Amino acid sequence: MLTLSVGLTQYMVLSAILFGIGLFGVLSKKNAIAVLICIELMLNAVNINLLAFNKFVTPTQFIGQIFAIFVITVAAAEVGVGLAIIIAIYRNKLSVNLDEFDWLKW
Amino acid sequence: MVDFAMQHAWLVPLLPALAFVVIVFLTKPWQKLSALVAVAGIVGAFVFAALAAYGVFTHPEFTEGSLVYGVRWLSMPGLHINVGIMLDPTSAMMIFMVSLVSSLIFIYATGYMKGDPGFSVFFSYVSLFAASMLLLVLSSNLLEMFVGWELVGLCSYLLIGFYTHKISAREAAKKAFVTCRIADFGLLLGMLSLQIVFGTLDLPELAQKIAHFHQYTSAGVLTLIAVLVFLGPIGKSGQFPLHVWLPDAMEGPTPVSALIHAATMVVAGVYLVGRMLFLFSEIPSAMELVAITGAFTALFAATIAITQREIKRILAYSTVSQLGYMMLALGVGSLSASMFHMWTHAFFKALMFMGAGSVLTALHHKADVWEMGGLVKKMPITAWTFVVGGLAIAGIPPFAGFWSKDEILATALNSHHYVLFAMGAFTAFLTAFYMWRLIFLAFFGEENPANHPVESPWNMTVPLIILAALATVGGWVGTPWDNVWSQWIFFGEVEHAAPNYGVMIGSVILALAGIYLAYQLYYVDREKVKAKALAERYHGIYTLLFNKYYIDEIYLWFNHAIVDGSAKLFYLFDIYVVDGIIVNGLGAFTRLSGEGLRITETGRLQNYALVFFLGVLIIAVALAFSSPSAAGLLLGGVK
């Protein structure tokens, strides 16, 4: 019988993989929408971390869970703002290609 | 009244100082009133000075100690400065002499300066000048003395450059001021050292402490202090090598030259050394330095005076020479002889300068003695008083200069300074020669038809007559047979030198020889053929003397080569190192690094994010390597 024991390490590895995928996406995607989605991935990696620590380190308290809910809330707001910015840019440029968005340049 | 004057001797400098203030702020628009205020101030000072001097010289206890009173000027932990009055025979004689000669010069100046647009200003300056000198003389504290000393320097600057429209006058004023400043710096350092070592600048206290200086410092330090202090008098009293300003000081109005040369300025240096003799006498080498400087200056200036052509320049070099005598007397330890010569010199030098001023007024400021001649017929008073001055300075008995010069020579001989004695004796011969050269050329011989001299008005001739009388009888207080002078004014022990007939006869012979030589060359020989032939024959020496040993040129060269050269070096350092490397380098570095860093700003968010990420990574790795606990936390997670 194959026993699968899922411990803190496994959660953290999963979280790290998810964070890495998100980071890679953020750094490499051309599409602004895709970048936003990848940010969500990174945030959720953090959420997994928070919940795993909550479960294994302080099971009697709910600090980690509360933090995760906070992160979800903030992420929702952030996506709202981010999408609004992208739409505004799209109206100007008729594009969501990040390579064309270099207005912060000197 | 006498007691009042002695107890309130501060009134002596105060009265001319008040005259200065009154003229500057009130009476400046009214010329005659200004002159009256100035004369009233100085004559008032003279009256008080005479009363105070009378008081001092009728109380024999003053030979033992001096009357000192004053107030505390400033006080802080470790530093207490008093200002006060120190009345003793020396200072009593000085205030009497200074205020007397100044009074006569002021009266003379009312005639000489007539019609000058700066008439009132002139009288305010000379009042301040006299006040500063009187303050200097009466000071009981070295710092107080220094204030007077610097005020004298300031007034000489203002008065030498009085004719501001003349470039030469402005240059001479600057020269006098700068030269004296260089010297004063030494004096200031010396005073600071005295304050540091002995903790006081009060003259009586300093005298006591320096008498036991081994408790405070070593002989080496005291020697250094003495040399530093002596630097001040070298500048102020025109000793070699800082004498250069004094001959140029004749650029000012002639009464100023008389004041500077006779009463108020140059004797300050001699007086300071006399006052500080308790310091110098502790250090034999310092005394030698004073004596040698004096003797050398006396001879050096006398040789220059032989060849000069301008009447006031000859007199100026003779002042330098006579000051050398006074320094020589101090150096061989005789305050008495030095002050005596200062006393007689004040009379005959003021007399001769004012006589020269009288001549210059009559000849419309044509100063070359070779272009004068025969003035005795048109200006008898000026000429004959000048002759009295000439006899006095040459050292012909019974005129004043004979007694004082004789005393200096005798003292030098008695203290076994044979070389210095010989220099002094030879200078006496030269003095008689150049002074009588001047007299024969200017006042006797044939009249120059280009000149139309007239005798000066009474307010110029009366002071001349009074001074001529003083130059005649002024030395009788110090004859070797009954030397009243040295019983009052002395340093250490009263000097009881027997009359030295050898020195007396010798110096008279030397003086007569000088006069005879001048008579032969410049009077008998109407065409001056011999004199010109001599100048031709010794052309090299003549040129050297005529150009005053090129001392001015040497200073000029020094300025050009050393001062300007090093300034150029510093200029280049400033341009290339300070400006080039530091200032511009910093700017260029900032600009270039900005240019370089600009390229990294791509404006793309993802690049920035990558940099964030790499930064975090680097910090994490660095932490992991630097501290094991951080490494455990980062890599091992939670245990």
XYZ file of C-alpha atoms in Angstrom, chain B residues 123-434:
312
model
C 44.794 118.881 11.594
C 42.476 116.102 12.723
C 45.014 113.500 11.594
C 48.007 115.143 13.220
C 46.038 115.536 16.454
C 45.315 111.833 16.468
C 48.944 111.197 15.593
C 50.191 113.145 18.602
C 47.544 111.560 20.847
C 48.574 108.046 19.793
C 52.219 108.760 20.454
C 51.479 110.222 23.873
C 49.355 107.185 24.704
C 52.167 104.892 23.613
C 54.650 106.765 25.760
C 52.525 106.761 28.900
C 51.340 103.156 28.658
C 51.874 100.939 31.643
C 50.853 97.860 29.743
C 52.422 96.381 26.652
C 49.075 95.774 24.963
C 48.015 99.340 25.634
C 51.325 100.424 24.177
C 50.655 98.276 21.154
C 47.341 100.072 20.608
C 49.200 103.380 20.544
C 51.844 101.795 18.366
C 49.319 100.702 15.761
C 47.466 104.015 15.903
C 50.751 105.749 15.177
C 51.178 103.429 12.207
C 47.663 104.200 10.993
C 48.155 107.957 11.295
C 51.462 107.790 9.478
C 49.701 105.912 6.692
C 46.972 108.541 6.473
C 49.409 111.426 6.564
C 52.113 110.105 4.264
C 49.382 109.490 1.720
C 47.757 112.826 2.484
C 48.187 114.113 -1.071
C 46.008 111.341 -2.445
C 46.197 112.750 -5.957
C 49.930 111.933 -6.065
C 50.646 108.339 -7.015
C 54.032 108.457 -5.266
C 52.358 109.562 -2.016
C 49.867 106.716 -2.160
C 52.628 104.227 -2.893
C 54.764 105.591 -0.062
C 51.847 105.333 2.371
C 51.231 101.733 1.411
C 54.932 100.984 1.670
C 55.153 102.489 5.146
C 52.095 100.623 6.336
C 53.053 97.241 4.908
C 56.663 97.462 6.080
C 55.571 98.354 9.581
C 52.947 95.632 9.573
C 55.583 93.016 8.802
C 57.590 94.243 11.758
C 54.552 94.566 14.015
C 53.738 90.944 13.401
C 56.986 90.026 15.094
C 56.209 92.344 17.982
C 52.738 90.842 18.338
C 54.169 87.335 18.452
C 56.674 88.483 21.054
C 53.887 89.983 23.165
C 51.834 86.805 22.900
C 54.825 84.784 24.027
C 55.378 87.126 26.966
C 51.735 86.769 27.979
C 51.909 82.988 27.680
C 55.208 82.618 29.519
C 54.846 85.273 32.206
C 51.073 85.641 32.350
C 51.100 89.426 32.310
C 51.808 92.350 30.022
C 52.065 95.006 32.722
C 55.481 96.573 32.396
C 56.369 96.803 36.121
C 55.249 93.222 36.746
C 57.028 91.962 33.642
C 60.221 93.675 34.780
C 60.057 91.855 38.103
C 59.282 88.490 36.570
C 61.874 88.718 33.831
C 64.541 89.510 36.406
C 63.911 85.957 37.649
C 63.032 84.464 34.289
C 64.651 81.114 35.093
C 61.602 80.239 37.157
C 59.420 80.585 34.086
C 61.364 79.649 31.002
C 64.754 78.927 29.502
C 67.209 81.472 28.162
C 66.619 80.195 24.635
C 62.919 81.006 24.712
C 63.615 84.423 26.177
C 66.138 85.100 23.412
C 63.513 84.233 20.835
C 61.019 86.535 22.538
C 63.568 89.347 22.622
C 64.302 88.970 18.916
C 60.585 88.926 18.089
C 59.956 92.026 20.167
C 62.935 93.721 18.540
C 61.406 93.145 15.092
C 58.775 95.789 15.873
C 61.300 98.554 16.549
C 63.311 97.517 13.490
C 60.290 98.372 11.362
C 58.988 101.348 13.274
C 62.362 102.983 13.867
C 63.587 102.333 10.363
C 66.480 100.055 11.179
C 68.172 98.030 8.473
C 66.707 96.102 6.640
C 63.216 97.564 7.151
C 64.314 101.200 6.809
C 62.976 101.462 3.255
C 59.698 103.107 4.181
C 61.225 106.012 6.103
C 62.876 107.930 3.237
C 59.691 107.552 1.201
C 57.652 108.905 4.096
C 58.727 112.406 3.060
C 55.997 112.213 0.415
C 53.608 113.569 3.018
C 53.337 117.276 3.862
C 56.549 118.545 5.464
C 55.097 119.083 8.981
C 54.209 115.400 8.877
C 57.778 114.510 7.952
C 58.918 116.588 10.897
C 56.419 114.836 13.183
C 57.323 111.378 11.945
C 61.060 111.945 12.010
C 61.345 113.928 15.198
C 58.573 113.392 17.653
C 55.869 110.897 17.036
C 56.670 107.922 14.915
C 60.178 106.632 14.559
C 61.305 107.239 18.124
C 58.523 104.892 19.220
C 60.682 101.919 18.299
C 63.678 103.199 20.253
C 61.395 104.031 23.143
C 59.916 100.526 23.123
C 63.359 98.938 23.257
C 64.234 101.371 26.052
C 61.092 100.405 27.945
C 61.796 96.727 27.402
C 65.478 97.018 28.279
C 64.822 94.788 31.290
C 64.080 92.046 28.769
C 67.013 92.704 26.452
C 69.550 93.206 29.216
C 68.919 89.651 30.429
C 70.118 88.317 27.087
C 73.621 89.487 26.106
C 73.205 88.215 22.553
C 70.007 90.229 22.121
C 71.835 93.316 23.320
C 74.580 92.646 20.793
C 71.950 92.299 18.099
C 70.450 95.678 19.028
C 73.876 97.330 19.130
C 75.079 95.860 15.838
C 71.804 96.646 14.068
C 72.038 100.204 15.329
C 75.671 100.778 14.412
C 75.253 99.197 11.011
C 72.122 101.213 10.274
C 73.863 104.413 11.346
C 76.773 103.876 8.983
C 74.686 102.414 6.180
C 72.198 105.288 6.071
C 74.932 107.911 6.381
C 76.700 106.575 3.303
C 73.478 106.776 1.325
C 72.802 110.316 2.470
C 76.102 111.515 0.940
C 74.895 111.119 -2.608
C 71.225 112.030 -2.413
C 69.997 115.172 -4.152
C 66.539 115.818 -2.669
C 66.664 117.919 0.464
C 64.096 115.919 2.420
C 65.588 112.623 1.326
C 68.967 113.610 2.740
C 67.277 114.511 6.000
C 65.339 111.241 5.981
C 68.501 109.179 5.661
C 70.098 111.234 8.375
C 67.134 110.309 10.604
C 67.689 106.631 9.854
C 71.324 107.112 10.720
C 70.618 108.958 13.985
C 68.091 106.293 14.997
C 70.883 103.820 14.470
C 72.894 105.789 17.046
C 70.040 105.526 19.539
C 69.781 101.779 18.993
C 73.526 101.456 19.372
C 73.341 103.256 22.707
C 70.584 100.909 23.889
C 72.524 97.905 22.671
C 75.558 98.838 24.717
C 73.272 99.180 27.693
C 72.829 102.918 28.095
C 69.207 103.999 28.256
C 70.466 107.353 29.380
C 72.560 108.085 26.270
C 69.891 106.764 23.947
C 67.088 108.851 25.400
C 69.410 111.851 25.526
C 70.113 111.555 21.830
C 66.403 111.122 21.156
C 65.786 114.311 23.076
C 68.350 116.432 21.248
C 67.592 114.791 17.912
C 63.914 115.683 18.233
C 64.831 119.361 18.364
C 67.363 119.607 15.589
C 65.621 117.171 13.273
C 62.254 118.888 13.638
C 64.092 122.151 13.068
C 65.752 120.934 9.891
C 62.639 119.331 8.448
C 60.636 122.467 9.034
C 63.491 124.509 7.585
C 63.388 122.249 4.533
C 59.622 122.790 4.396
C 60.159 126.519 4.512
C 62.616 126.239 1.610
C 60.256 124.034 -0.374
C 57.392 126.479 0.077
C 59.581 129.322 -1.120
C 60.825 127.368 -4.140
C 57.448 125.900 -5.072
C 58.492 122.368 -4.125
C 61.659 122.176 -6.148
C 63.518 119.707 -3.947
C 66.884 119.194 -5.641
C 69.643 120.815 -3.549
C 71.789 121.260 -6.661
C 69.220 123.665 -8.057
C 69.155 125.792 -4.908
C 71.998 128.006 -3.737
C 72.433 131.324 -2.002
C 69.129 131.087 -0.179
C 70.711 132.733 2.866
C 70.286 136.169 1.286
C 66.543 135.895 0.734
C 65.610 133.587 3.599
C 67.951 134.514 6.454
C 65.883 133.095 9.319
C 65.366 129.740 7.657
C 68.983 129.528 6.600
C 70.578 130.485 9.919
C 68.283 128.267 11.991
C 69.118 125.464 9.587
C 72.791 126.151 10.166
C 72.193 125.785 13.895
C 70.563 122.429 13.188
C 73.529 121.478 11.018
C 75.959 122.351 13.789
C 73.898 120.394 16.274
C 73.664 117.230 14.189
C 77.322 117.418 13.196
C 78.267 117.479 16.867
C 79.932 120.840 17.309
C 79.982 122.056 20.919
C 78.082 123.605 22.556
C 75.140 122.587 20.360
C 72.813 119.824 21.562
C 73.904 117.024 19.272
C 77.483 117.176 20.480
C 76.668 116.150 24.041
C 74.368 113.277 23.179
C 76.461 111.861 20.351
C 79.542 112.173 22.491
C 77.843 110.255 25.283
C 76.865 107.463 22.923
C 80.379 107.158 21.553
C 81.875 107.253 25.031
C 79.469 104.570 26.255
C 80.268 102.357 23.278
C 83.963 102.764 24.020
C 83.568 102.195 27.754
C 81.667 98.962 27.142
C 84.567 97.764 24.932
C 82.626 97.716 21.671
C 85.591 99.015 19.684
C 84.319 98.107 16.215
C 80.930 99.649 16.898
C 82.665 102.701 18.329
C 84.710 103.055 15.153
C 81.565 102.730 13.025
C 79.860 105.369 15.138
C 82.827 107.719 14.915
C 83.096 107.333 11.166
C 79.340 107.948 10.902
C 79.854 111.172 12.847
C 82.327 112.303 10.176
C 79.935 111.328 7.369
C 77.048 113.069 9.134
C 78.937 116.333 9.321
C 79.939 115.971 5.697
C 76.532 115.245 4.131
